[in-house]
Short mmCIF file of C-alpha atoms and ligand atoms in Angstrom, two decimals:
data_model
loop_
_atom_site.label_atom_id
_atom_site.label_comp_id
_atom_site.label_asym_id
_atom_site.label_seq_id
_atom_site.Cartn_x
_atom_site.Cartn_y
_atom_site.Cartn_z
CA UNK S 1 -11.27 33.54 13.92
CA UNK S 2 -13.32 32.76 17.27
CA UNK S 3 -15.63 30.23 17.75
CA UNK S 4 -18.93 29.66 19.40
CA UNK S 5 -17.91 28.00 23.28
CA UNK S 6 -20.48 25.40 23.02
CA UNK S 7 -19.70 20.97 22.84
CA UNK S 8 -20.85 20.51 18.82
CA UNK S 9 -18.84 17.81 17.02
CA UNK S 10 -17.12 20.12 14.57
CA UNK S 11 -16.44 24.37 15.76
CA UNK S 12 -18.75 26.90 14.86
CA UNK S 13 -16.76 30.00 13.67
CA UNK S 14 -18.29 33.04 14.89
CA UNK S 15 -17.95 34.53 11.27
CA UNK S 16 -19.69 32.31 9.01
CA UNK S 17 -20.47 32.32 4.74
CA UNK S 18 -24.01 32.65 3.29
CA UNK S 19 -24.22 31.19 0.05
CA UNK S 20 -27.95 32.31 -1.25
CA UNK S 21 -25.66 34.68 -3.68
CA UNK S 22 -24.08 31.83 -5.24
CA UNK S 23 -26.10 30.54 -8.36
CA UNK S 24 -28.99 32.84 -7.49
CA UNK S 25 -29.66 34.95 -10.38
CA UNK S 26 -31.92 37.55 -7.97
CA UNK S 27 -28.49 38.91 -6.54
CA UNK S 28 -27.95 40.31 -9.98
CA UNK S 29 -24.43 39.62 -10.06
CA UNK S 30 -23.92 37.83 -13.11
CA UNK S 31 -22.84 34.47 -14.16
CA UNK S 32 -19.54 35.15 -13.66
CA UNK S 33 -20.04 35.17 -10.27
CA UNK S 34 -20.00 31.69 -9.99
CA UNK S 35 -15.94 31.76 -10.46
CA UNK S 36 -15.75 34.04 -8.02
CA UNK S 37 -18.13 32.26 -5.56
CA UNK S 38 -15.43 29.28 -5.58
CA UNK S 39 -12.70 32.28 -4.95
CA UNK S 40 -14.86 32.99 -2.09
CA UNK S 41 -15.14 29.76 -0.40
CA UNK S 42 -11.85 28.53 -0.89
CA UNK S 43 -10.34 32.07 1.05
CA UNK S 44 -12.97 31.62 3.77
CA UNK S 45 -11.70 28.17 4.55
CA UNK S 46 -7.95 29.25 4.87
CA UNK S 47 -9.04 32.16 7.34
CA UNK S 48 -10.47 29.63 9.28
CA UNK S 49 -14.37 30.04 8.52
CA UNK S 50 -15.90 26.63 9.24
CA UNK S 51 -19.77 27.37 9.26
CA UNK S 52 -21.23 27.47 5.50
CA UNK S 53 -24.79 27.81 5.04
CA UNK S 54 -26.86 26.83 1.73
CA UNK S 55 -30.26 25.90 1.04
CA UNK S 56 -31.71 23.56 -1.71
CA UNK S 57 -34.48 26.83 -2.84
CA UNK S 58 -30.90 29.22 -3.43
CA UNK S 59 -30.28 29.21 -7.23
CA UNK S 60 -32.89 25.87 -7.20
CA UNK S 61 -29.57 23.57 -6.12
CA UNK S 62 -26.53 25.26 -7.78
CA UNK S 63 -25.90 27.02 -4.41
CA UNK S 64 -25.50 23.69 -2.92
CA UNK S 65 -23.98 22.93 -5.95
CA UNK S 66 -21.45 25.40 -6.43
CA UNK S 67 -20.59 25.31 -2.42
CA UNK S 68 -19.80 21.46 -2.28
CA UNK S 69 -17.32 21.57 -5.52
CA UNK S 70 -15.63 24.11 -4.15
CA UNK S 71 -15.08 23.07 -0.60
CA UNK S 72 -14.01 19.90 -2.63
CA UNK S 73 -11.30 17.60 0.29
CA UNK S 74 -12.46 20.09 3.12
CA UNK S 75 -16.05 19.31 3.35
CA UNK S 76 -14.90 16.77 6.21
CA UNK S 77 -13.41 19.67 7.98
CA UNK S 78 -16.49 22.00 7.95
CA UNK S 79 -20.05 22.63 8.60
CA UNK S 80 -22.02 22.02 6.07
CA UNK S 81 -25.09 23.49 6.80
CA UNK S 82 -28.53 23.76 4.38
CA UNK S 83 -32.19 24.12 4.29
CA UNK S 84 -35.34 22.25 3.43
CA UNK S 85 -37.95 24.22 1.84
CA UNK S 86 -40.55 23.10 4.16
CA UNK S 87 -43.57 22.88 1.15
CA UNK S 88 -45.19 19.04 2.70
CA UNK S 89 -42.56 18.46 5.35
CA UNK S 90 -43.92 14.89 6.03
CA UNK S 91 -41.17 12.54 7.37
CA UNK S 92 -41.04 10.54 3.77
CA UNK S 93 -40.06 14.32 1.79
CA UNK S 94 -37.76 15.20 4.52
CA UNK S 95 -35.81 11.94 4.07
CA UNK S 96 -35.88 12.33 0.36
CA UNK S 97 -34.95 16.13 0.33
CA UNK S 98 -31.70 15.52 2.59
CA UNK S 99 -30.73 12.90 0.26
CA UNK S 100 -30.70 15.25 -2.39
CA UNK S 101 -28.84 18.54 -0.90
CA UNK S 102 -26.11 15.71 0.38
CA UNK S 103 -26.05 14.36 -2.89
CA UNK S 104 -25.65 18.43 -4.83
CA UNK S 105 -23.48 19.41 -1.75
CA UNK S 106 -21.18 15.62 -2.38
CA UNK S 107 -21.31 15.26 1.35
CA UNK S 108 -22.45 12.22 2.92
CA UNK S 109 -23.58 13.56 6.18
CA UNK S 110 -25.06 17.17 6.24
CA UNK S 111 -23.88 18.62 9.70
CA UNK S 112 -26.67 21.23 10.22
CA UNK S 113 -30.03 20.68 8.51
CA UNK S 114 -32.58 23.26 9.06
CA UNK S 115 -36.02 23.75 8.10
CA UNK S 116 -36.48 26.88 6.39
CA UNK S 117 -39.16 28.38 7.84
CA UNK S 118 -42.18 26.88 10.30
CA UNK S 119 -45.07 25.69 8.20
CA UNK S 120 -48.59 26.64 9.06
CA UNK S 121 -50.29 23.99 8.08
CA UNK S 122 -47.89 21.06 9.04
CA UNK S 123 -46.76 20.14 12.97
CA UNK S 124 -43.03 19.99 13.53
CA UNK S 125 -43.41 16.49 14.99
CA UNK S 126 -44.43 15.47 11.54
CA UNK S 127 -41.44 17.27 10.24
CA UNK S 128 -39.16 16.03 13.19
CA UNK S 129 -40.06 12.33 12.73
CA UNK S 130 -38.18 12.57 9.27
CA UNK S 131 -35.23 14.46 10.73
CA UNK S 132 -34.79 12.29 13.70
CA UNK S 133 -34.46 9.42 11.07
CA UNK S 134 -32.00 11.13 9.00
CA UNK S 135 -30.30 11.57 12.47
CA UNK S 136 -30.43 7.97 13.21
CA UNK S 137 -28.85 6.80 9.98
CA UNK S 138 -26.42 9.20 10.03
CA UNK S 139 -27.22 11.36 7.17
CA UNK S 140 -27.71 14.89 9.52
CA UNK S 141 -25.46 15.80 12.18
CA UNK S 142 -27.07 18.58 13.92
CA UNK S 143 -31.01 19.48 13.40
CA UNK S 144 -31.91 23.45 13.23
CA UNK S 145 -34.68 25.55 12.58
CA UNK S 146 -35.08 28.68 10.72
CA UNK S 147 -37.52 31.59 10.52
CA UNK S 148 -39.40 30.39 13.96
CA UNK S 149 -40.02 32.51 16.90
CA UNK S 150 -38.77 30.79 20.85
CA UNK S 151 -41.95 28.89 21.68
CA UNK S 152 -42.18 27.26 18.06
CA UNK S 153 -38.25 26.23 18.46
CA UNK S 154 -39.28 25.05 22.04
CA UNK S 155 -41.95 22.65 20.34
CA UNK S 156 -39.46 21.57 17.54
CA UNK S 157 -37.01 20.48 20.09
CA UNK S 158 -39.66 18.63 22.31
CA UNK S 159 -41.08 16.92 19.22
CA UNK S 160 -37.86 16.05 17.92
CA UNK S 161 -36.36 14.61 21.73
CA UNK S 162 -33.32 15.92 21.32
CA UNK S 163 -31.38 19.42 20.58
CA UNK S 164 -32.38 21.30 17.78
CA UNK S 165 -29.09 23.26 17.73
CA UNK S 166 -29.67 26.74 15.95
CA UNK S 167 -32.63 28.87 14.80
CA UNK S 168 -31.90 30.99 11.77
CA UNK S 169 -33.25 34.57 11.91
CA UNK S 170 -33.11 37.99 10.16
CA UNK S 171 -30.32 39.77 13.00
CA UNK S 172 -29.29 43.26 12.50
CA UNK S 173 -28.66 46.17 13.55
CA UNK S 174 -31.81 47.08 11.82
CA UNK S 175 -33.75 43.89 12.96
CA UNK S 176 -32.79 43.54 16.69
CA UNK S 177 -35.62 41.46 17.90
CA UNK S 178 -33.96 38.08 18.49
CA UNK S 179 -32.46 40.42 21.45
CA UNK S 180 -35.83 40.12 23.27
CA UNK S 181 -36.49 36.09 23.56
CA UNK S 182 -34.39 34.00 21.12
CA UNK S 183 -30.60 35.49 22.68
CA UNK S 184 -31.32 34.91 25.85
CA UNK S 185 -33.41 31.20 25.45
CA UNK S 186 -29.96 30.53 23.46
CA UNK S 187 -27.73 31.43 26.22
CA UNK S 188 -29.55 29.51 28.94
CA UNK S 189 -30.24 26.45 27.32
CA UNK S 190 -26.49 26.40 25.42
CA UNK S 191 -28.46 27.03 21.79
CA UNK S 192 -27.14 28.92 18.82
CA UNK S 193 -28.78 32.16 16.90
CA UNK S 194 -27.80 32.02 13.43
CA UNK S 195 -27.88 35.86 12.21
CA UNK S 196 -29.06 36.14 8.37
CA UNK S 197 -28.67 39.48 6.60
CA UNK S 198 -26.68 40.61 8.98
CA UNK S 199 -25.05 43.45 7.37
CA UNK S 200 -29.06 44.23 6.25
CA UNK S 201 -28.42 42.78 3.01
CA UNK S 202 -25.37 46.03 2.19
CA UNK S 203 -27.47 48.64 3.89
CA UNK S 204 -25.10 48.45 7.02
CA UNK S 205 -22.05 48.93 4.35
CA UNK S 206 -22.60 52.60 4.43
CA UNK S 207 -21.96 51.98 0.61
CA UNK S 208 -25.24 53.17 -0.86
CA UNK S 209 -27.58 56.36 -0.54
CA UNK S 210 -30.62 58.02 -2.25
CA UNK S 211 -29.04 58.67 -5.11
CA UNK S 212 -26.79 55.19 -5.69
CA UNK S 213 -28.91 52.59 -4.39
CA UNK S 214 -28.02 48.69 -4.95
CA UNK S 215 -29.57 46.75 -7.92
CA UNK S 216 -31.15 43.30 -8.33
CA UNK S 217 -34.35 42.01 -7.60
CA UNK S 218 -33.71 41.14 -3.79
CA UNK S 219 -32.77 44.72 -2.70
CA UNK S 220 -35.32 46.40 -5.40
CA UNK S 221 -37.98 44.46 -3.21
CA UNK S 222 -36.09 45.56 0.26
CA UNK S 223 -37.85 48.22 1.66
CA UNK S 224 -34.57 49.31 3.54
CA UNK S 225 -33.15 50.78 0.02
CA UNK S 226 -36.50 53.04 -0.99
CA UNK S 227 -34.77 56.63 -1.13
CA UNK S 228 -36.54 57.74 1.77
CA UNK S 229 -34.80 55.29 4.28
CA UNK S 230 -31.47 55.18 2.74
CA UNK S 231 -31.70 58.96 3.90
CA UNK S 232 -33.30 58.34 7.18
CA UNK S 233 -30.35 55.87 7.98
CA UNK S 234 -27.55 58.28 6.88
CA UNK S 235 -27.03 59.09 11.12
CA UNK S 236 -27.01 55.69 11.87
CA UNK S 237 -24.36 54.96 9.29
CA UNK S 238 -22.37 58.02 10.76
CA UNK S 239 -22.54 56.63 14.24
CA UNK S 240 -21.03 53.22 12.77
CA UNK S 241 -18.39 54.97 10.77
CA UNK S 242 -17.45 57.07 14.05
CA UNK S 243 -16.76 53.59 15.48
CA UNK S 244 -15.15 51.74 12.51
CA UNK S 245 -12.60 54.70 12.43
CA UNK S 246 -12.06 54.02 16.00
CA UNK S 247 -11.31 50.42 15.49
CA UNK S 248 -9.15 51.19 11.84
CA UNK S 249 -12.31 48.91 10.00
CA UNK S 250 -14.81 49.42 8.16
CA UNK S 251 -18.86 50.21 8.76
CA UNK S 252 -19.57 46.56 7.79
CA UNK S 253 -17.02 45.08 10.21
CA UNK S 254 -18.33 46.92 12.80
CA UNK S 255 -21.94 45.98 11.77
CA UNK S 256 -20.86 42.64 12.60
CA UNK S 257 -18.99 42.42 15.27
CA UNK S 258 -22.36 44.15 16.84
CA UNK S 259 -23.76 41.05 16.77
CA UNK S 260 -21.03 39.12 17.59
CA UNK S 261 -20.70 40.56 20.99
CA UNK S 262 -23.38 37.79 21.87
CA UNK S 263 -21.42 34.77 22.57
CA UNK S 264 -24.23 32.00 21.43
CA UNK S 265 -24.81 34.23 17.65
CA UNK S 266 -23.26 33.46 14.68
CA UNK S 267 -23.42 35.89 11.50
CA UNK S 268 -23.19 34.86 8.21
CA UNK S 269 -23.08 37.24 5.89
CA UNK S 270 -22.72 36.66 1.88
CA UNK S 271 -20.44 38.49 -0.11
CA UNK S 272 -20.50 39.98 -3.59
CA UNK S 273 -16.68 39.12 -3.91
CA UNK S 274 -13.47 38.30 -2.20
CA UNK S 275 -11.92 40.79 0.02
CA UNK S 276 -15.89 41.81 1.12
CA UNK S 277 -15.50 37.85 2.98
CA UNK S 278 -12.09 38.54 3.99
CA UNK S 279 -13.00 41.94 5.79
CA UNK S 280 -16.26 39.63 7.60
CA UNK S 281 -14.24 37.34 8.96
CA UNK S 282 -11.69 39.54 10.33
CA UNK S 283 -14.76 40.97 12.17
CA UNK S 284 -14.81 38.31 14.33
CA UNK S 285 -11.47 39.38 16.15
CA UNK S 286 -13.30 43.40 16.51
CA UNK S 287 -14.14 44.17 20.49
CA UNK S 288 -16.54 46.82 20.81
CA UNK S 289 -16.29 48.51 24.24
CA UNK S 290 -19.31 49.34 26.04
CA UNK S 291 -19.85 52.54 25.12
CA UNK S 292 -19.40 52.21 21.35
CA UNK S 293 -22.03 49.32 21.72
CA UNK S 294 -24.27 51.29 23.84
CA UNK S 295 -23.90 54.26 21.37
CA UNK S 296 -24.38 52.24 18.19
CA UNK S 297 -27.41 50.82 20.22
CA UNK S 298 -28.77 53.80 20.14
CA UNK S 299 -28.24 55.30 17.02
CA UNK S 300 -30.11 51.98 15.92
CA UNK S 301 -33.08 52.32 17.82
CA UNK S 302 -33.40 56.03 16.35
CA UNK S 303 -33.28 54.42 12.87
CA UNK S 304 -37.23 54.38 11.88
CA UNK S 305 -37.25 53.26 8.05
CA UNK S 306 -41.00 53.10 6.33
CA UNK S 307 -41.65 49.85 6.10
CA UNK S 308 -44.86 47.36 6.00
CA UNK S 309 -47.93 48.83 4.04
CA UNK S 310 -46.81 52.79 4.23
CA UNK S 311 -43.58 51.65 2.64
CA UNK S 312 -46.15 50.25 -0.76
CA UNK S 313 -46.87 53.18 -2.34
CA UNK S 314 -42.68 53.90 -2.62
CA UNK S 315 -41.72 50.32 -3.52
CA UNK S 316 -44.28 50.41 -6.38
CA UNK S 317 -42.99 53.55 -7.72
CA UNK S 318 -39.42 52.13 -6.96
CA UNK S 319 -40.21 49.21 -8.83
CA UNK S 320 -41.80 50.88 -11.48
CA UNK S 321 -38.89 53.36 -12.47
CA UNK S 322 -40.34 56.64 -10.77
CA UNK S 323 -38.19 56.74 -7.75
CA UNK S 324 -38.86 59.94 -6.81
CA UNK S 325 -42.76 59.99 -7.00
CA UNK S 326 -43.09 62.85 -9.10
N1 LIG I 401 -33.01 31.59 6.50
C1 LIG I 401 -33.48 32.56 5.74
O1 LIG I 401 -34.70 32.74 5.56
C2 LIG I 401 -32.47 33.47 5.08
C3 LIG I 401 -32.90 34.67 4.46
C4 LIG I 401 -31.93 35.51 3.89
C5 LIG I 401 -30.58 35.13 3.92
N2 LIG I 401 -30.20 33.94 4.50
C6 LIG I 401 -28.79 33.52 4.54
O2 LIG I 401 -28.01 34.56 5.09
C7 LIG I 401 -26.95 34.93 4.20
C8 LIG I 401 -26.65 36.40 4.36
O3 LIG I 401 -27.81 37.22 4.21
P1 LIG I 401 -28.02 38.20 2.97
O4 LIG I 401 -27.19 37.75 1.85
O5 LIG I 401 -29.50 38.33 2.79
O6 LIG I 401 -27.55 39.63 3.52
P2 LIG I 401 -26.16 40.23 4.09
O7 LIG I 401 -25.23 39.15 4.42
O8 LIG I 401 -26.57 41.19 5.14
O9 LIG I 401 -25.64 41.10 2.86
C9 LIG I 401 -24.86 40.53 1.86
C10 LIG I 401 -24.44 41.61 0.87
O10 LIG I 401 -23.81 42.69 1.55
C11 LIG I 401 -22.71 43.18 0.80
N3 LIG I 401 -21.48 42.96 1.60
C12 LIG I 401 -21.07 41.79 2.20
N4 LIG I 401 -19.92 41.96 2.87
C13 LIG I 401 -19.58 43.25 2.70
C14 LIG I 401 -18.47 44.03 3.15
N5 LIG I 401 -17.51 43.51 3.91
N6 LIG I 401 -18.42 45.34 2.79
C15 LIG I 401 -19.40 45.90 2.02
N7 LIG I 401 -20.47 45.21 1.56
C16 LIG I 401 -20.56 43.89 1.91
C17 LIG I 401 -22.68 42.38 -0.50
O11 LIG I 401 -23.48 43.07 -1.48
P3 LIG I 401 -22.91 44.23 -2.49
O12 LIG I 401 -21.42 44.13 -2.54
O13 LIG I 401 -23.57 43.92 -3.79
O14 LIG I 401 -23.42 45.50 -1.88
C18 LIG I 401 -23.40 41.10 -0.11
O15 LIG I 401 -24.00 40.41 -1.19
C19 LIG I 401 -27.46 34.50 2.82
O16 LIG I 401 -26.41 34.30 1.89
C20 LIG I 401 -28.17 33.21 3.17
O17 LIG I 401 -27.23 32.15 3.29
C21 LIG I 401 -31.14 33.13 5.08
#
């Protein structure tokens, strides 16, 4: 495992574990799964994974749940790391919100706390007072955003006075805009970009196509997986498997360590079962040379998927069992 070279009380593997699958029955895998998701955790701490990231909306608490059991006597070791929903972010519902993730996660300090996503409505310095508090007391380690573009990060940090550590985006190869402001604000000012969906939510896996697409509501409503763009993306997927073959890994690997060529981001990518998180985190130890990033660069920025409002008209039919529009 490597770690992120910055001064944060406990180290930030490079290769972290999403837990939005656990407990969440939108993932579609079953409740089953939630053996499993222990399975999961407990292999990601031997490999040396330290960064786990929850949030009291996943499964409506089991995440949080599910993740403290089974981290169990290693929670001290760890980052425990989880998300307000940010609904009235006032500094009373803040307090009252971290007490009860630490109380579902069995943790009496959470050591990354993040709000979810900015609020329109609400000023972070509202939302800051109650974090800076929970700070103060001792029940948050480390503040972080989520969802928020650089100057709205810059504003949470000035109104809470002190570091707000990470800022939790959507980083791909797919989505490669936190390459324009948010990598390099985090390099100058020693920050950290948490990558979410980083494998695109599978799409990166090279696993699916047209005609075996993923189920479950979350990728059903992921424009990424209409037929049309699972197609579209079969040369960017060749370009990634040219690599992986290269390196002896797999697409997904390489997908990862992609993004892990930046040394402030962290990925953290979920995992529908085992050996998936045991492949991730041995993508931390991948080193793409130039020209295989340069090249897989490029096949990305050829990628054009439908997406926004001309990607409606397939998602409906999608959703409504007529795939192919005829
Ligand atoms: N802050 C936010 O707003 C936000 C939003 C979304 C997610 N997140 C966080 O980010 C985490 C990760 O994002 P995500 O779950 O949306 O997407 P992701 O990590 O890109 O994709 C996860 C899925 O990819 C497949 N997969 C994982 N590892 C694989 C491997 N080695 N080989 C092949 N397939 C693999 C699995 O699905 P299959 O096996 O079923 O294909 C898995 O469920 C979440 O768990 C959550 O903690 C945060």
């Amino acid at each position: 495992m490597r770690f992120i070279a910055l001064d944060t009380p406990k180290p930030l593997s490079k290769i972290g574990l999403g837990t939005w699958q656990f407990g969440s029955r939108e993932w579609g895998y079953g409740p089953d799964f939630e053996r499993q998701a222990a399975q999961i955790v407990r292999r990601a701490v031997e490999l040396g994974v330290t960064v786990f990231d929850s949030a009291e909306i996943y499964g409506f608490g089991r995440s949080e749940r599910i993740l403290g059991a089974a981290l169990g006597d290693d929670r001290p070791k760890v980052v425990v790391a989880t998300k307000i929903l940010p609904v009235l972010p006032v500094a009373a519902v803040v307090q009252q919100r971290a007490v009860a993730s630490a109380a579902r996660l069995g943790v009496t300090s959470i050591d990354l706390y993040q709000v979810h996503q900015p609020n329109p409505l609400v000023a972070d310095h509202t939302t800051m007072r109650g974090m800076r508090t929970l700070q103060d007391v001792g029940l948050v380690g480390e503040v972080g955003v989520s969802n928020y573009g650089l100057r709205r990060w810059q504003v949470a940090e000035a109104a809470l006075g002190r570091r707000v550590l990470s800022n939790q985006v959507r980083y791909s190869m797919l989505d490669r805009a936190p390459e324009q402001d948010l990598l390099p604000y985090a390099r100058q000012a020693g920050r950290v970009v948490i990558a979410y969906s980083p494998l695109a939510q599978g799409f990166l896996s090279g696993r699916y196509d047209a005609k075996n697409p993923p189920t479950g509501a979350v990728r059903r409503a992921n424009p990424y997986f209409l037929p049309e763009n699972l197609e579209r993306g079969a040369a960017l997927i060749d370009t990634v498997r040219q690599v992986a073959d290269a390196h002896d890994a797999t697409p997904s690997q390489i997908a990862l360590a992609y993004l892990l060529r930046h040394p402030n981001v962290l990925a953290i990518p979920g995992a529908s079962g085992v050996e998936q998180m045991e492949r991730n985190a041995a993508a931390a130890d991948i080193d793409l040379a130039d020209d295989e990033y340069t090249a897989l660069a490029e096949a990305a920025k050829r990628f054009r998927p439908v997406t926004g409002i001309a990607a409606m008209p397939a998602m409906l039919r999608a959703r409504f069992g007529n795939p192919t529009g005829k």
